[in-house]
């Protein structure tokens, strides 16, 4: 039971600080996780499951407020209510006229949908929440089928560990300002006719994980490296000859929990950049894949990621920036975000394998993830033998997405598409 005489509050973590300032009508900073079940969702049982899940994730019961120098999260008694899906994907959560929670739980037919504002958590943190929500829901629906003892969901983290700011825990003051803080060079930018504000075009491709892994291993690369290389090649098909003078830059979020011990359910990620210059480098998939592999091997090290994390955290700890009032910080961070966006063509985020208790797997068809980031963004995750890649973008044109899946089909993968715009269906 909450103490009505005291309200908990939390500082925004380092990664979260830029999101309130850079949120816009074309970039809601909201991402969506989907769990598709084998049977239609029962709303009341989903609501009960959400109530039990929130007991394990107290920070989700918070709202964002403006301080003198920074935004912060404050404990709230606002109810979290599930509702039918009645808004476009990744519809804005913040800012809004009425202060509200920074996430929503929706349902549509067989789908349980979790949408989260990025200032609250990252993909790995939200996945902890969704897995717990689905676990509680399936336990309520099929408790008789599971028998005793009930299946165990392995989330061995205390509330304190889930609320911890891991950026602060692992921050070390750098001796000098590292390269990641340099202003990025202008990258090739995808252009097109924009959809009405707050609208996203979504194309989801579902295919066999074992077959995709076989395809990647045959080329001596990881699945994420293969998907990144195919995405770069798909973007190249869209480029005109005069566009080649600008590099294609793919931003890759990296879950820092894989490198630093952390059970935080908040943001704890960094990004690496894969830059490919078609004016100097070959356009074959083999050449692109070899370059992507090289970047991953050099950047996905604890030492490199520590330097990048320390460089970004150092800004937060600098005295000049700390004493700047929030309205001025908003302007500074908005400009910094604009410069960062100029240096990015697209992004690819691989959330990885989603695990659930083996007894519950027959009741789940697939998981999926997508995000609104102001540019065309690809997100991927797997469950069982199913791998799902979802593109979300603000444009009416969809050549890059379709070329991406066509390239995968040419590698031998059979792909089934789901979309909210007219598409061909299966890619063979």
CSV table of C-alpha atoms in Angstrom, one decimal:
chain,number,residue,atom,x,y,z
A,1,UNK,CA,0.0,0.0,0.0
A,2,UNK,CA,1.3,3.4,-0.9
A,3,UNK,CA,2.2,6.0,1.7
A,4,UNK,CA,0.0,8.9,1.0
A,5,UNK,CA,2.2,11.3,2.9
A,6,UNK,CA,5.2,10.7,0.7
A,7,UNK,CA,5.6,10.4,-3.0
A,8,UNK,CA,8.6,8.7,-4.5
A,9,UNK,CA,10.4,10.4,-7.3
A,10,UNK,CA,13.2,9.3,-9.7
A,11,UNK,CA,15.7,11.3,-11.7
A,12,UNK,CA,15.6,10.5,-15.4
A,13,UNK,CA,18.5,8.3,-16.4
A,14,UNK,CA,21.1,9.6,-18.8
A,15,UNK,CA,19.6,8.1,-22.0
A,16,UNK,CA,16.1,9.4,-21.0
A,17,UNK,CA,17.0,13.0,-20.5
A,18,UNK,CA,16.9,13.9,-24.2
A,19,UNK,CA,13.5,12.3,-25.0
A,20,UNK,CA,11.2,15.0,-23.4
A,21,UNK,CA,13.0,17.8,-25.2
A,22,UNK,CA,13.2,16.0,-28.6
A,23,UNK,CA,9.6,14.6,-28.7
A,24,UNK,CA,7.7,16.1,-31.6
A,25,UNK,CA,4.5,15.5,-33.6
A,26,UNK,CA,6.5,13.4,-36.1
A,27,UNK,CA,8.6,11.6,-33.5
A,28,UNK,CA,6.6,10.4,-30.5
A,29,UNK,CA,9.5,8.5,-28.9
A,30,UNK,CA,7.1,5.7,-28.3
A,31,UNK,CA,7.8,2.0,-29.0
A,32,UNK,CA,5.4,-0.9,-29.1
A,33,UNK,CA,5.7,-4.6,-28.1
A,34,UNK,CA,3.1,-7.1,-29.3
A,35,UNK,CA,2.3,-10.5,-28.0
A,36,UNK,CA,0.0,-12.4,-30.3
A,37,UNK,CA,-1.8,-15.3,-28.6
A,38,UNK,CA,-3.5,-18.3,-30.1
A,39,UNK,CA,-6.9,-17.2,-28.7
A,40,UNK,CA,-8.7,-13.8,-28.4
A,41,UNK,CA,-7.8,-11.7,-25.5
A,42,UNK,CA,-10.1,-11.6,-22.4
A,43,UNK,CA,-10.1,-7.9,-21.3
A,44,UNK,CA,-11.0,-8.4,-17.6
A,45,UNK,CA,-8.3,-11.0,-17.1
A,46,UNK,CA,-5.8,-8.8,-18.9
A,47,UNK,CA,-6.8,-5.9,-16.5
A,48,UNK,CA,-6.3,-8.2,-13.5
A,49,UNK,CA,-2.9,-9.3,-14.9
A,50,UNK,CA,-1.9,-5.7,-15.4
A,51,UNK,CA,-2.7,-4.9,-11.8
A,52,UNK,CA,-0.6,-7.7,-10.5
A,53,UNK,CA,2.3,-6.8,-12.9
A,54,UNK,CA,2.4,-3.2,-11.7
A,55,UNK,CA,3.1,-4.5,-8.2
A,56,UNK,CA,6.4,-5.8,-9.5
A,57,UNK,CA,7.2,-2.6,-11.5
A,58,UNK,CA,6.4,0.4,-9.2
A,59,UNK,CA,8.2,2.9,-11.5
A,60,UNK,CA,5.6,2.3,-14.2
A,61,UNK,CA,3.1,3.9,-11.8
A,62,UNK,CA,4.7,7.3,-12.4
A,63,UNK,CA,4.2,10.5,-14.3
A,64,UNK,CA,6.7,13.0,-15.7
A,65,UNK,CA,7.1,16.4,-14.2
A,66,UNK,CA,9.3,19.4,-15.0
A,67,UNK,CA,11.8,20.5,-12.4
A,68,UNK,CA,13.9,23.7,-12.4
A,69,UNK,CA,16.9,21.9,-14.1
A,70,UNK,CA,15.7,18.5,-15.3
A,71,UNK,CA,12.5,16.5,-15.9
A,72,UNK,CA,11.8,13.8,-13.3
A,73,UNK,CA,9.4,10.9,-12.6
A,74,UNK,CA,7.0,11.0,-9.6
A,75,UNK,CA,5.0,8.3,-8.1
A,76,UNK,CA,1.3,8.5,-9.0
A,77,UNK,CA,-2.0,7.0,-8.0
A,78,UNK,CA,-3.5,7.2,-11.5
A,79,UNK,CA,-5.1,4.0,-12.6
A,80,UNK,CA,-3.6,1.9,-15.4
A,81,UNK,CA,-6.6,0.7,-17.5
A,82,UNK,CA,-6.4,-1.7,-20.4
A,83,UNK,CA,-8.5,-0.7,-23.4
A,84,UNK,CA,-9.2,-1.8,-27.0
A,85,UNK,CA,-6.7,-0.5,-29.5
A,86,UNK,CA,-8.2,2.8,-30.6
A,87,UNK,CA,-5.1,4.8,-31.7
A,88,UNK,CA,-2.5,4.5,-34.5
A,89,UNK,CA,0.6,2.6,-33.6
A,90,UNK,CA,3.0,4.4,-31.3
A,91,UNK,CA,0.6,7.3,-30.8
A,92,UNK,CA,2.0,10.0,-28.6
A,93,UNK,CA,2.0,9.5,-24.8
A,94,UNK,CA,4.0,12.6,-23.8
A,95,UNK,CA,3.4,15.5,-23.9
A,96,UNK,CA,-0.3,15.5,-23.5
A,97,UNK,CA,-2.9,18.0,-22.2
A,98,UNK,CA,-3.5,15.8,-19.2
A,99,UNK,CA,-0.6,14.4,-17.2
A,100,UNK,CA,-0.8,10.6,-17.4
A,101,UNK,CA,1.2,7.4,-17.1
A,102,UNK,CA,4.0,6.8,-19.5
A,103,UNK,CA,2.8,3.6,-20.9
A,104,UNK,CA,-0.5,2.0,-22.1
A,105,UNK,CA,-1.8,-1.6,-22.5
A,106,UNK,CA,-4.1,-2.2,-25.4
A,107,UNK,CA,-5.7,-5.3,-26.9
A,108,UNK,CA,-6.9,-6.2,-30.4
A,109,UNK,CA,-8.3,-9.6,-31.2
A,110,UNK,CA,-5.5,-12.0,-30.2
A,111,UNK,CA,-2.9,-9.3,-29.6
A,112,UNK,CA,-1.7,-7.9,-26.3
A,113,UNK,CA,-0.1,-4.5,-27.0
A,114,UNK,CA,2.3,-2.6,-24.7
A,115,UNK,CA,3.3,0.9,-25.7
A,116,UNK,CA,5.9,2.8,-23.7
A,117,UNK,CA,7.4,6.3,-23.8
A,118,UNK,CA,11.2,5.9,-24.2
A,119,UNK,CA,11.9,8.2,-21.2
A,120,UNK,CA,10.6,5.5,-18.9
A,121,UNK,CA,12.5,2.5,-20.2
A,122,UNK,CA,14.2,0.9,-23.2
A,123,UNK,CA,13.3,-2.2,-25.2
A,124,UNK,CA,14.9,-4.7,-22.8
A,125,UNK,CA,13.3,-3.1,-19.8
A,126,UNK,CA,9.8,-3.0,-21.4
A,127,UNK,CA,10.2,-6.6,-22.4
A,128,UNK,CA,10.6,-7.6,-18.7
A,129,UNK,CA,7.3,-5.8,-18.1
A,130,UNK,CA,5.5,-7.5,-21.1
A,131,UNK,CA,6.8,-11.0,-20.3
A,132,UNK,CA,5.4,-10.5,-16.7
A,133,UNK,CA,2.1,-9.2,-18.0
A,134,UNK,CA,1.7,-12.1,-20.5
A,135,UNK,CA,2.7,-14.6,-17.8
A,136,UNK,CA,0.1,-13.3,-15.3
A,137,UNK,CA,-2.5,-13.3,-18.0
A,138,UNK,CA,-1.9,-16.8,-19.2
A,139,UNK,CA,-1.7,-18.0,-15.6
A,140,UNK,CA,-5.2,-16.6,-15.0
A,141,UNK,CA,-6.6,-18.0,-18.3
A,142,UNK,CA,-5.2,-21.5,-18.0
A,143,UNK,CA,-4.3,-22.2,-14.4
A,144,UNK,CA,-6.1,-25.5,-14.5
A,145,UNK,CA,-4.1,-26.7,-17.5
A,146,UNK,CA,-0.8,-25.8,-15.9
A,147,UNK,CA,-1.4,-27.6,-12.6
A,148,UNK,CA,0.9,-27.4,-9.6
A,149,UNK,CA,3.5,-26.0,-9.2
A,150,UNK,CA,2.8,-23.2,-11.6
A,151,UNK,CA,5.3,-22.4,-14.4
A,152,UNK,CA,8.1,-20.1,-13.2
A,153,UNK,CA,9.0,-16.8,-15.0
A,154,UNK,CA,12.7,-16.2,-14.4
A,155,UNK,CA,12.9,-12.5,-13.4
A,156,UNK,CA,15.0,-12.6,-10.3
A,157,UNK,CA,15.2,-8.9,-9.6
A,158,UNK,CA,14.0,-6.9,-6.7
A,159,UNK,CA,12.0,-3.7,-7.1
A,160,UNK,CA,15.1,-1.7,-6.1
A,161,UNK,CA,17.2,-3.4,-8.8
A,162,UNK,CA,14.5,-2.8,-11.4
A,163,UNK,CA,14.3,0.9,-10.5
A,164,UNK,CA,18.1,1.4,-10.4
A,165,UNK,CA,19.9,3.8,-12.7
A,166,UNK,CA,22.7,1.7,-14.2
A,167,UNK,CA,24.2,4.6,-16.0
A,168,UNK,CA,25.1,6.2,-12.7
A,169,UNK,CA,26.3,2.9,-11.2
A,170,UNK,CA,28.9,2.3,-14.0
A,171,UNK,CA,29.8,5.9,-14.8
A,172,UNK,CA,33.5,6.8,-14.7
A,173,UNK,CA,34.7,10.3,-15.4
A,174,UNK,CA,36.6,10.2,-18.6
A,175,UNK,CA,40.1,11.7,-18.8
A,176,UNK,CA,39.2,13.5,-22.1
A,177,UNK,CA,36.2,14.0,-24.3
A,178,UNK,CA,36.0,10.9,-26.6
A,179,UNK,CA,35.1,10.9,-30.3
A,180,UNK,CA,31.4,9.9,-29.9
A,181,UNK,CA,30.6,13.5,-28.8
A,182,UNK,CA,31.8,15.0,-32.2
A,183,UNK,CA,29.1,16.5,-34.4
A,184,UNK,CA,28.2,13.7,-36.9
A,185,UNK,CA,28.7,14.2,-40.7
A,186,UNK,CA,25.5,14.6,-42.7
A,187,UNK,CA,24.2,11.1,-43.8
A,188,UNK,CA,21.9,10.2,-46.7
A,189,UNK,CA,18.4,10.9,-45.6
A,190,UNK,CA,15.3,9.1,-46.8
A,191,UNK,CA,12.7,11.5,-48.1
A,192,UNK,CA,9.1,11.2,-49.2
A,193,UNK,CA,5.6,12.4,-48.7
A,194,UNK,CA,4.8,12.2,-45.0
A,195,UNK,CA,1.7,10.7,-43.6
A,196,UNK,CA,-0.6,12.8,-41.4
A,197,UNK,CA,1.1,13.6,-38.0
A,198,UNK,CA,1.0,10.7,-35.5
A,199,UNK,CA,0.6,8.2,-38.3
A,200,UNK,CA,3.1,5.4,-39.0
A,201,UNK,CA,3.2,3.0,-41.9
A,202,UNK,CA,4.0,-0.5,-40.5
A,203,UNK,CA,5.3,-3.5,-42.4
A,204,UNK,CA,5.9,-6.7,-40.4
A,205,UNK,CA,7.7,-9.7,-41.9
A,206,UNK,CA,7.6,-13.1,-40.3
A,207,UNK,CA,9.9,-15.9,-41.2
A,208,UNK,CA,11.8,-19.0,-39.9
A,209,UNK,CA,14.5,-18.3,-37.3
A,210,UNK,CA,16.5,-21.5,-38.0
A,211,UNK,CA,16.5,-20.8,-41.8
A,212,UNK,CA,17.6,-17.2,-41.2
A,213,UNK,CA,20.4,-18.3,-38.8
A,214,UNK,CA,21.6,-20.8,-41.5
A,215,UNK,CA,21.6,-18.1,-44.1
A,216,UNK,CA,23.7,-15.8,-41.8
A,217,UNK,CA,26.1,-18.5,-40.7
A,218,UNK,CA,26.8,-19.6,-44.3
A,219,UNK,CA,28.2,-16.1,-44.8
A,220,UNK,CA,30.2,-16.1,-41.5
A,221,UNK,CA,28.1,-13.4,-39.9
A,222,UNK,CA,25.5,-13.0,-37.1
A,223,UNK,CA,21.8,-12.6,-37.9
A,224,UNK,CA,21.9,-9.0,-36.8
A,225,UNK,CA,24.8,-8.3,-39.1
A,226,UNK,CA,22.9,-9.9,-42.0
A,227,UNK,CA,19.8,-7.9,-41.3
A,228,UNK,CA,21.8,-4.7,-41.1
A,229,UNK,CA,23.6,-5.4,-44.4
A,230,UNK,CA,20.4,-6.2,-46.2
A,231,UNK,CA,18.9,-3.0,-44.9
A,232,UNK,CA,21.9,-1.0,-46.2
A,233,UNK,CA,21.5,-2.6,-49.6
A,234,UNK,CA,17.8,-2.0,-49.6
A,235,UNK,CA,18.4,1.7,-48.9
A,236,UNK,CA,21.0,1.8,-51.7
A,237,UNK,CA,18.3,0.7,-54.2
A,238,UNK,CA,16.4,3.9,-53.3
A,239,UNK,CA,19.4,6.2,-53.8
A,240,UNK,CA,20.1,8.3,-56.9
A,241,UNK,CA,23.6,8.7,-58.4
A,242,UNK,CA,24.0,12.2,-56.8
A,243,UNK,CA,23.0,10.8,-53.4
A,244,UNK,CA,26.1,8.5,-53.3
A,245,UNK,CA,28.3,11.4,-52.0
A,246,UNK,CA,26.5,11.0,-48.6
A,247,UNK,CA,27.1,7.8,-46.6
A,248,UNK,CA,24.3,5.5,-45.4
A,249,UNK,CA,24.4,5.4,-41.6
A,250,UNK,CA,22.5,2.8,-39.6
A,251,UNK,CA,22.1,3.4,-35.9
A,252,UNK,CA,22.2,0.2,-33.8
A,253,UNK,CA,21.0,0.3,-30.2
A,254,UNK,CA,23.0,-2.0,-27.9
A,255,UNK,CA,21.7,-3.5,-24.7
A,256,UNK,CA,24.4,-2.6,-22.1
A,257,UNK,CA,23.1,-5.3,-19.8
A,258,UNK,CA,25.0,-7.8,-21.9
A,259,UNK,CA,28.2,-6.0,-21.0
A,260,UNK,CA,27.6,-4.7,-17.5
A,261,UNK,CA,25.7,-6.6,-14.7
A,262,UNK,CA,22.3,-4.9,-14.4
A,263,UNK,CA,18.7,-5.9,-13.8
A,264,UNK,CA,17.3,-2.4,-14.3
A,265,UNK,CA,14.0,-2.1,-16.0
A,266,UNK,CA,14.9,1.5,-17.0
A,267,UNK,CA,16.9,2.7,-19.9
A,268,UNK,CA,20.4,1.1,-20.1
A,269,UNK,CA,21.6,1.2,-23.7
A,270,UNK,CA,24.1,2.8,-26.1
A,271,UNK,CA,24.2,3.0,-29.8
A,272,UNK,CA,26.8,2.2,-32.4
A,273,UNK,CA,26.9,3.6,-36.0
A,274,UNK,CA,27.4,1.5,-39.1
A,275,UNK,CA,28.5,3.8,-41.9
A,276,UNK,CA,28.7,2.7,-45.5
A,277,UNK,CA,29.9,4.9,-48.3
A,278,UNK,CA,28.7,3.7,-51.7
A,279,UNK,CA,30.9,6.3,-53.5
A,280,UNK,CA,33.9,4.3,-52.3
A,281,UNK,CA,32.7,0.9,-51.5
A,282,UNK,CA,31.1,-2.0,-53.5
A,283,UNK,CA,27.3,-2.4,-53.5
A,284,UNK,CA,27.3,-6.2,-53.3
A,285,UNK,CA,25.7,-7.8,-50.3
A,286,UNK,CA,29.0,-9.7,-49.6
A,287,UNK,CA,31.0,-6.5,-49.4
A,288,UNK,CA,28.4,-4.7,-47.2
A,289,UNK,CA,28.2,-7.7,-44.9
A,290,UNK,CA,32.0,-7.9,-44.5
A,291,UNK,CA,32.1,-4.2,-43.6
A,292,UNK,CA,29.2,-4.5,-41.1
A,293,UNK,CA,30.9,-7.4,-39.4
A,294,UNK,CA,34.1,-5.4,-39.0
A,295,UNK,CA,32.2,-2.5,-37.4
A,296,UNK,CA,30.4,-4.8,-35.0
A,297,UNK,CA,33.6,-6.6,-34.0
A,298,UNK,CA,35.4,-3.3,-33.2
A,299,UNK,CA,32.5,-1.5,-31.6
A,300,UNK,CA,30.8,-4.3,-29.6
A,301,UNK,CA,33.4,-4.4,-26.9
A,302,UNK,CA,33.1,-3.5,-23.2
A,303,UNK,CA,35.9,-1.0,-23.5
A,304,UNK,CA,34.4,0.9,-26.5
A,305,UNK,CA,30.9,0.9,-25.0
A,306,UNK,CA,32.2,2.1,-21.6
A,307,UNK,CA,34.0,5.0,-23.3
A,308,UNK,CA,30.8,5.9,-25.2
A,309,UNK,CA,28.7,5.7,-22.1
A,310,UNK,CA,31.1,7.8,-20.1
A,311,UNK,CA,31.2,10.4,-22.8
A,312,UNK,CA,27.5,10.9,-22.8
A,313,UNK,CA,27.2,10.8,-19.0
A,314,UNK,CA,30.0,13.3,-18.6
A,315,UNK,CA,27.7,15.9,-20.2
A,316,UNK,CA,25.1,15.3,-17.6
A,317,UNK,CA,27.7,15.7,-14.8
A,318,UNK,CA,29.3,18.8,-16.2
A,319,UNK,CA,28.7,21.8,-13.9
A,320,UNK,CA,27.9,24.3,-16.7
A,321,UNK,CA,25.1,22.2,-18.1
A,322,UNK,CA,23.8,21.2,-14.6
A,323,UNK,CA,23.1,24.9,-13.7
A,324,UNK,CA,21.4,25.7,-17.0
A,325,UNK,CA,17.6,26.1,-16.4
A,326,UNK,CA,15.3,23.5,-18.0
A,327,UNK,CA,13.8,25.8,-20.7
A,328,UNK,CA,17.3,26.5,-22.1
A,329,UNK,CA,18.3,22.8,-21.7
A,330,UNK,CA,15.2,21.9,-23.8
A,331,UNK,CA,16.6,24.1,-26.6
A,332,UNK,CA,20.1,22.7,-26.3
A,333,UNK,CA,19.0,19.1,-26.3
A,334,UNK,CA,16.6,19.7,-29.2
A,335,UNK,CA,19.4,21.0,-31.3
A,336,UNK,CA,21.6,18.1,-30.3
A,337,UNK,CA,18.9,15.7,-31.3
A,338,UNK,CA,18.5,17.4,-34.7
A,339,UNK,CA,22.2,17.2,-35.3
A,340,UNK,CA,22.2,13.5,-34.4
A,341,UNK,CA,19.3,12.9,-36.7
A,342,UNK,CA,21.1,14.6,-39.6
A,343,UNK,CA,23.8,12.0,-39.1
A,344,UNK,CA,21.5,9.0,-39.3
A,345,UNK,CA,19.8,7.3,-42.3
A,346,UNK,CA,17.9,4.6,-40.4
A,347,UNK,CA,18.2,2.2,-37.5
A,348,UNK,CA,18.0,-1.4,-36.8
A,349,UNK,CA,17.1,-2.7,-33.3
A,350,UNK,CA,17.3,-6.4,-32.5
A,351,UNK,CA,15.7,-7.0,-29.1
A,352,UNK,CA,16.7,-10.7,-29.4
A,353,UNK,CA,15.1,-13.9,-28.2
A,354,UNK,CA,11.9,-13.6,-26.1
A,355,UNK,CA,11.6,-16.4,-23.6
A,356,UNK,CA,8.6,-17.6,-21.7
A,357,UNK,CA,8.0,-20.7,-19.6
A,358,UNK,CA,7.9,-23.7,-21.8
A,359,UNK,CA,4.5,-24.7,-20.5
A,360,UNK,CA,3.1,-21.4,-21.8
A,361,UNK,CA,4.7,-21.4,-25.3
A,362,UNK,CA,1.7,-23.3,-27.0
A,363,UNK,CA,-0.6,-20.5,-26.1
A,364,UNK,CA,1.6,-17.8,-27.8
A,365,UNK,CA,1.9,-17.4,-31.6
A,366,UNK,CA,4.6,-14.7,-31.8
A,367,UNK,CA,6.1,-11.5,-30.4
A,368,UNK,CA,6.8,-8.4,-32.3
A,369,UNK,CA,8.3,-4.9,-31.7
A,370,UNK,CA,8.3,-1.6,-33.6
A,371,UNK,CA,9.2,2.0,-32.8
A,372,UNK,CA,8.5,5.6,-33.8
A,373,UNK,CA,11.9,7.4,-34.1
A,374,UNK,CA,11.2,10.1,-36.8
A,375,UNK,CA,13.1,8.0,-39.4
A,376,UNK,CA,12.4,4.7,-41.0
A,377,UNK,CA,13.3,2.2,-38.3
A,378,UNK,CA,13.5,-1.6,-38.3
A,379,UNK,CA,13.0,-3.6,-35.1
A,380,UNK,CA,13.3,-7.4,-34.7
A,381,UNK,CA,12.8,-10.1,-32.1
A,382,UNK,CA,12.3,-13.9,-32.1
A,383,UNK,CA,10.2,-16.4,-30.2
A,384,UNK,CA,10.5,-20.1,-30.7
A,385,UNK,CA,11.3,-20.7,-34.4
A,386,UNK,CA,9.7,-17.4,-35.5
A,387,UNK,CA,11.7,-14.3,-36.3
A,388,UNK,CA,9.8,-11.0,-36.8
A,389,UNK,CA,11.2,-7.9,-38.4
A,390,UNK,CA,9.0,-4.8,-38.3
A,391,UNK,CA,9.5,-1.5,-40.2
A,392,UNK,CA,7.8,1.6,-39.1
A,393,UNK,CA,8.2,4.9,-40.9
A,394,UNK,CA,6.4,8.3,-41.5
A,395,UNK,CA,6.3,8.1,-45.3
A,396,UNK,CA,3.7,7.0,-47.8
A,397,UNK,CA,6.4,5.4,-50.0
A,398,UNK,CA,7.6,1.9,-48.9
A,399,UNK,CA,10.3,0.9,-51.4
A,400,UNK,CA,13.0,0.3,-48.8
A,401,UNK,CA,10.9,-2.0,-46.7
A,402,UNK,CA,9.7,-4.0,-49.7
A,403,UNK,CA,13.2,-4.2,-51.2
A,404,UNK,CA,14.5,-5.4,-47.8
A,405,UNK,CA,12.1,-8.4,-47.7
A,406,UNK,CA,12.5,-9.0,-51.4
A,407,UNK,CA,16.3,-9.3,-50.8
A,408,UNK,CA,15.7,-11.8,-47.9
A,409,UNK,CA,13.3,-13.8,-50.2
A,410,UNK,CA,16.1,-14.0,-52.8
A,411,UNK,CA,18.3,-15.5,-50.1
A,412,UNK,CA,15.8,-18.3,-49.8
A,413,UNK,CA,13.6,-17.2,-46.9
A,414,UNK,CA,9.8,-17.6,-47.1
A,415,UNK,CA,8.3,-14.4,-45.6
A,416,UNK,CA,4.7,-13.6,-44.6
A,417,UNK,CA,3.9,-9.9,-44.4
A,418,UNK,CA,1.4,-8.1,-42.2
A,419,UNK,CA,0.8,-4.4,-42.8
A,420,UNK,CA,-1.4,-1.4,-42.3
A,421,UNK,CA,-1.0,-0.3,-45.9
A,422,UNK,CA,-1.7,-2.3,-49.1
A,423,UNK,CA,0.9,-5.0,-49.7
A,424,UNK,CA,1.4,-8.1,-51.6
A,425,UNK,CA,1.0,-10.6,-48.7
A,426,UNK,CA,3.6,-13.4,-49.1
A,427,UNK,CA,7.1,-12.8,-50.4
A,428,UNK,CA,8.4,-15.9,-52.2
